[in-house]
Short mmCIF file of C-alpha atoms in Angstrom, two decimals:
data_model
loop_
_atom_site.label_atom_id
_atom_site.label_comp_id
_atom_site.label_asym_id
_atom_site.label_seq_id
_atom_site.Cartn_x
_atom_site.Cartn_y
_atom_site.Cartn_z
CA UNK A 15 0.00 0.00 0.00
CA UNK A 16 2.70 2.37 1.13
CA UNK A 17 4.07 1.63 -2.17
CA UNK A 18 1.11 2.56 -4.21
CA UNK A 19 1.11 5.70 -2.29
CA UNK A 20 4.69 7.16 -2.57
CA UNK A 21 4.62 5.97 -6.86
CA UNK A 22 1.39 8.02 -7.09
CA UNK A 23 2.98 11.00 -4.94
CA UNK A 24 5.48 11.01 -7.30
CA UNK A 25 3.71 10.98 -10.17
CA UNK A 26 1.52 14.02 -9.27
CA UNK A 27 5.04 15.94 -7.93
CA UNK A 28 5.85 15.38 -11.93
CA UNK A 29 2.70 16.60 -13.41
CA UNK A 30 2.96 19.56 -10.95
CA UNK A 31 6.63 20.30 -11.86
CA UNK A 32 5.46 19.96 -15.86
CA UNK A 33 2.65 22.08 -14.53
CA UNK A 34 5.01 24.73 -13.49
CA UNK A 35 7.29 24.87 -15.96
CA UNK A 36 4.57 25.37 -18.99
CA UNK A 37 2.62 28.26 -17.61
CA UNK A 38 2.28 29.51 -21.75
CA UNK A 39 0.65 26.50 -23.33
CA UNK A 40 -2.06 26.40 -19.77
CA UNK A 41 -3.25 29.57 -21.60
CA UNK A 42 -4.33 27.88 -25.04
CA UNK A 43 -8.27 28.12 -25.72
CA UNK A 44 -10.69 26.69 -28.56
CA UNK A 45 -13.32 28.64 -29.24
CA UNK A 46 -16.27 27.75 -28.31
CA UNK A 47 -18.78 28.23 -31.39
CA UNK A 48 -18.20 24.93 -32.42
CA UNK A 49 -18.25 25.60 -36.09
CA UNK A 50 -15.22 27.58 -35.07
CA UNK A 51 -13.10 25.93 -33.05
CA UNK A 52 -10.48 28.29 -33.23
CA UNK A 53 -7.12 27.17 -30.79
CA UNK A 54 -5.37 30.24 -29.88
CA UNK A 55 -3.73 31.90 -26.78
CA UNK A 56 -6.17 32.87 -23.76
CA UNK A 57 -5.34 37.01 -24.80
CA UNK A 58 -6.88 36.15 -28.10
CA UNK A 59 -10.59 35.83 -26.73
CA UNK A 60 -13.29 36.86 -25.26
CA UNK A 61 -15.34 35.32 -22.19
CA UNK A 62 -18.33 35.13 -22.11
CA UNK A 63 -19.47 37.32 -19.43
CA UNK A 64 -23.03 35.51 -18.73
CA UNK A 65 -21.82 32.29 -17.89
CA UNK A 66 -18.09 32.53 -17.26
CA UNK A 67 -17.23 29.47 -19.16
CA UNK A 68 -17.42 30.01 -22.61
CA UNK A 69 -14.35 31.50 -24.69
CA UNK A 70 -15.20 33.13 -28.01
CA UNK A 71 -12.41 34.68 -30.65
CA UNK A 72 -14.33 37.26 -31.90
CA UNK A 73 -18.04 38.60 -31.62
CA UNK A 74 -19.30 37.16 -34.72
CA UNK A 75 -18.24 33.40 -33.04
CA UNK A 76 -20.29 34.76 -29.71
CA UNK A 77 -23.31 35.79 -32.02
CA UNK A 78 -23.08 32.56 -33.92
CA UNK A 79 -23.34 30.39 -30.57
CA UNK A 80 -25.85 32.56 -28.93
CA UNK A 81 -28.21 32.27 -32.04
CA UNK A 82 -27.34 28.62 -33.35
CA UNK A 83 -25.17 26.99 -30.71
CA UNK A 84 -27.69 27.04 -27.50
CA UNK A 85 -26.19 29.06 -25.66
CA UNK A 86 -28.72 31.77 -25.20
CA UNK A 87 -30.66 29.01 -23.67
CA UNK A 88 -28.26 27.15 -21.85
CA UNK A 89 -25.76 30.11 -20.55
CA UNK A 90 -27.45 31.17 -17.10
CA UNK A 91 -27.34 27.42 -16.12
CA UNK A 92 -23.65 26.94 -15.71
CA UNK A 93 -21.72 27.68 -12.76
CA UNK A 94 -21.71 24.10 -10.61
CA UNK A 95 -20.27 21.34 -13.41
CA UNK A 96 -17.54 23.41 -15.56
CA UNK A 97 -14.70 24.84 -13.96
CA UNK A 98 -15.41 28.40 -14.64
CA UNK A 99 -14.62 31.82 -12.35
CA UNK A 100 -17.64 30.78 -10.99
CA UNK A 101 -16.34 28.37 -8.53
CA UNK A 102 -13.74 30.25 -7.31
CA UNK A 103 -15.49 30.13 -4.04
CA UNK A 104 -13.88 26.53 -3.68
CA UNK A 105 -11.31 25.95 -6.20
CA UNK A 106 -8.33 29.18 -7.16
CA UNK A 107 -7.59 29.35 -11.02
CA UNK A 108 -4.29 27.56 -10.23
CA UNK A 109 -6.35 24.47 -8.40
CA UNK A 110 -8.73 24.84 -11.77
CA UNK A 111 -5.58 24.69 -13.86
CA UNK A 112 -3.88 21.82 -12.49
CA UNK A 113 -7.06 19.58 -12.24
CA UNK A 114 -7.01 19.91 -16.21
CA UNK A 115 -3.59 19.51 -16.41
CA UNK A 116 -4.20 16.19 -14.43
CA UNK A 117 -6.90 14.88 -15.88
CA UNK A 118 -4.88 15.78 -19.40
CA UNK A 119 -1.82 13.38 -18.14
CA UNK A 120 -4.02 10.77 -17.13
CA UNK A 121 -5.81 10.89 -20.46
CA UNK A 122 -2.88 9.99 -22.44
CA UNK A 123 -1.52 7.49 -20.39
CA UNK A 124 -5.39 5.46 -20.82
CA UNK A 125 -6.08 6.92 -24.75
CA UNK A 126 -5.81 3.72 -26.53
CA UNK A 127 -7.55 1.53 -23.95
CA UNK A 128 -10.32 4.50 -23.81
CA UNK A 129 -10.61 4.72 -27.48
CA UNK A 130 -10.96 1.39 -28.28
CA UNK A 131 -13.26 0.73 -25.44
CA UNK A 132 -14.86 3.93 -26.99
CA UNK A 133 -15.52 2.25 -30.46
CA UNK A 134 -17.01 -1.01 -28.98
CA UNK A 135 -19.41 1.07 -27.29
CA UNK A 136 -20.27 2.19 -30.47
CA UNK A 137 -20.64 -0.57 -32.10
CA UNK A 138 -23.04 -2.03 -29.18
CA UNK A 139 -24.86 0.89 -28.83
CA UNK A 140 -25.02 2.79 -31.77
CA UNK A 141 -26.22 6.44 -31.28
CA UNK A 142 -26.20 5.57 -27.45
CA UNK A 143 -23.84 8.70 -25.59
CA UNK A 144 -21.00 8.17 -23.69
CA UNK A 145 -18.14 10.11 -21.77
CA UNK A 146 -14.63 9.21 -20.26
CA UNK A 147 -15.19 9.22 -16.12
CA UNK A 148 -11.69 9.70 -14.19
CA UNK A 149 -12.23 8.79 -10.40
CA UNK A 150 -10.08 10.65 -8.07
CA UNK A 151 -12.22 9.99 -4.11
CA UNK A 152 -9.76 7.27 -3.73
CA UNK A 153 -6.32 8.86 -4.46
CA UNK A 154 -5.10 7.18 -7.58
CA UNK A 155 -6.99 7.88 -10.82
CA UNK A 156 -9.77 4.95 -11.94
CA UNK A 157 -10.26 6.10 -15.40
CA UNK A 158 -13.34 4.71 -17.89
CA UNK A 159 -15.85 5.14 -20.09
CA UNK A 160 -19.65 5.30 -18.98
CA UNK A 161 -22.59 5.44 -20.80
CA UNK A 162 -24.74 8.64 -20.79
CA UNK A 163 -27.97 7.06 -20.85
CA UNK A 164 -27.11 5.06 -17.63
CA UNK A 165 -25.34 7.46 -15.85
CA UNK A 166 -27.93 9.74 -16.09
CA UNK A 167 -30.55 7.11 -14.37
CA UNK A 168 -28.02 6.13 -11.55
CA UNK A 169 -26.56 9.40 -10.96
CA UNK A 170 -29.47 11.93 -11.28
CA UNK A 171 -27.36 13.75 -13.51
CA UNK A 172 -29.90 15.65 -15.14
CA UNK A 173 -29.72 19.46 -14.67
CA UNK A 174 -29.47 21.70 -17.20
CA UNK A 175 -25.97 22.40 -17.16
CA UNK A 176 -25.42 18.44 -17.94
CA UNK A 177 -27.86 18.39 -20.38
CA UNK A 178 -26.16 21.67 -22.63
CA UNK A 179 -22.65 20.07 -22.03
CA UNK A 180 -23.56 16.54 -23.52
CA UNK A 181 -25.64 18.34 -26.38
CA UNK A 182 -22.40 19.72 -27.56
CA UNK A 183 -20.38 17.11 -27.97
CA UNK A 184 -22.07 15.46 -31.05
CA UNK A 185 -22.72 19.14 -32.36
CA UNK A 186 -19.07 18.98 -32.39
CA UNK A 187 -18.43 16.83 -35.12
CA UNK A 188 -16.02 14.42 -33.24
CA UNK A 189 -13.63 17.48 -31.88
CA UNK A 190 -14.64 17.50 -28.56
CA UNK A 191 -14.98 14.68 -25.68
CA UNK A 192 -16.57 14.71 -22.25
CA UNK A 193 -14.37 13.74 -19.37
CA UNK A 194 -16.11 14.01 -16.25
CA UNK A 195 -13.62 14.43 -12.95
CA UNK A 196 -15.06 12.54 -9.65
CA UNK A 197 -13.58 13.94 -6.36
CA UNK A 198 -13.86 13.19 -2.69
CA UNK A 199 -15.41 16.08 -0.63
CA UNK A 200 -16.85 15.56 3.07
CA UNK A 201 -20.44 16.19 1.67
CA UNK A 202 -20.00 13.58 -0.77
CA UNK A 203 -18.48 12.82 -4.44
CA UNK A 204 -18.22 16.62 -6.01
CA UNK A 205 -18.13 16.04 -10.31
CA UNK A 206 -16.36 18.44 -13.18
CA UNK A 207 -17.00 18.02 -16.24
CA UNK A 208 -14.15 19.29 -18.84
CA UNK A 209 -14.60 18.90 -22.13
CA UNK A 210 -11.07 18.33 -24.14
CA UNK A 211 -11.09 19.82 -27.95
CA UNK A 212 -9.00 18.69 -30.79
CA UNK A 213 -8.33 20.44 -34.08
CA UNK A 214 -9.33 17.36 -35.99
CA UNK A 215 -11.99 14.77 -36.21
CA UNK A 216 -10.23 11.84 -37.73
CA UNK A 217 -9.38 9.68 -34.92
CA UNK A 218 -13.53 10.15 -34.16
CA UNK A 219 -14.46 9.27 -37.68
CA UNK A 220 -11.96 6.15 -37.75
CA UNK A 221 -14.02 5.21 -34.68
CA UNK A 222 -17.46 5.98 -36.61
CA UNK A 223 -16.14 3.88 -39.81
CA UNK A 224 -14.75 0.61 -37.48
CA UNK A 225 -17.82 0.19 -35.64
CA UNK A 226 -20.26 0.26 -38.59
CA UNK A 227 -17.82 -2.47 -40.00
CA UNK A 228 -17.57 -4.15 -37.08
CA UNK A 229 -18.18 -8.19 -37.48
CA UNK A 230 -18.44 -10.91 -34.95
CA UNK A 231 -14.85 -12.18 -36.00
CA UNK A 232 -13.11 -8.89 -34.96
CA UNK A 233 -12.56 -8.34 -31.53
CA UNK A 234 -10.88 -5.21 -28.98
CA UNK A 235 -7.54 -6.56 -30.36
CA UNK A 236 -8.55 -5.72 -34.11
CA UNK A 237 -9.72 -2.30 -32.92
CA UNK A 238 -6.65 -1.46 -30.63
CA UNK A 239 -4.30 -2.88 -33.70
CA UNK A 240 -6.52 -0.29 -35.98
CA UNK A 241 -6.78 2.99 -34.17
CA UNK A 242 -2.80 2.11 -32.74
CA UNK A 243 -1.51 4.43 -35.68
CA UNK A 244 -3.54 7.03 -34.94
CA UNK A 245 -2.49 7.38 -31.71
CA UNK A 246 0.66 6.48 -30.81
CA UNK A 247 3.60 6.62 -32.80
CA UNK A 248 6.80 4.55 -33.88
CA UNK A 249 7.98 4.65 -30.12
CA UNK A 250 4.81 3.60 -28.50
CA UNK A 251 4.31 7.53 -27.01
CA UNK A 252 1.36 9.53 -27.54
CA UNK A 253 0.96 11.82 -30.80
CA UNK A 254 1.38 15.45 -29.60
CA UNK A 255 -2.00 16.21 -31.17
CA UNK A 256 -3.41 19.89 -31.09
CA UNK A 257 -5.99 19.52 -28.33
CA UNK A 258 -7.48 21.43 -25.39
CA UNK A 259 -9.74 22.42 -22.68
CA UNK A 260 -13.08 23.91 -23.89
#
């Protein structure tokens, strides 16, 4: 046990070091009309003032969102699941900052296995969503994939905030992913969502194409061996892909 606890210490020691030492790229944004997608320094938009979540890179992108993107419906209802300026309260920018940064590290380390776990949910449940789950309430990360539909009839998950978050991820066309954070508080489990943007869909639409090809003879090993290139590369690391936090 004692050993499980020091390796994880000094795991999150490195992420907090790497943390530290690249302060310019924690100030990348995507903008958030999703027809957009814009990734650019932090300086380089505008925040929406309503709900304190949404970045835009110009006023046209805000209009665009407001009108067509649901956000003049959906804006007064965030505040409790993103981590906005709202929650300041409880958690500084830094703590924000970090968490993402976290949840970012532990992402890459499970992409394949959540990918490809990803595309079999697809195939099983076509249409159905779904959304990456990282559980921190017992110290080292537990990280899957849950299913929308059933998460939102255990959980209660239901509020309007949920609801606009989980609309925008197929509106995305395969560019953004939900990854919902699960802490330990003395109240109870406390849940972030943060969506995580890429500049491209084509890892999502090799996903798409496997599991509408899917046959009984293939199985996770034929869709690891298939999406493999797409992720990782010749030295079995991570692409450096062009992604970030909505």
């Amino acid at each position: 046990m004692w050993t499980e606890f020091f390796s994880m210490t000094d795991e999150r020691l490195k992420i907090l070091a790497s943390f530290d030492s690249k302060k310019a790229s924690r100030n990348v944004k995507a903008c958030d009309n999703l027809q957009c997608s814009k990734f650019d320094m932090k300086t380089a938009f505008s925040r929406c003032s309503g709900c304190q979540s949404f970045y835009y890179c110009s006023q046209s992108c805000h209009t665009t969102d407001w009108r067509h993107g649901g956000h003049r419906e959906a804006f007064k209802l965030y505040g409790k699941l993103m981590l906005s300026a709202k929650i300041d309260e409880y958690y500084t920018a830094r703590q924000r900052s970090f968490l993402r940064a976290l949840v970012y590290h532990d992402y890459r380390k499970a992409k394949l296995r959540l990918l490809s776990k990803q595309t079999w949910f697809m195939t099983a449940y076509p249409g159905r969503g779904f959304f990456n789950v990282y559980d921190y309430t017992a110290g080292k990360a537990k990280v899957d994939i849950k299913s929308i539909t059933v998460f939102d009839a255990v959980e209660e998950f239901t509020d309007g905030e949920w609801k606009s978050i989980v609309s925008r991820a197929p509106a995305s066309g395969g560019k953004m992913g939900i990854h919902v954070v699960e802490m330990y508080e003395p109240l109870g489990t406390r849940r972030f969502v943060i969506p995580i943007r890429t500049n491209t869909s084509l890892v999502y639409d090799r996903q798409q194409q496997l599991a509408a090809e899917m046959t009984p003879s293939r199985d996770m090993k034929f869709v690891v061996d298939e999406l493999y290139p797409l992720v990782m590369d010749e030295d079995g690391e991570v692409h450096n892909e062009v992604s970030w936090f909505s």
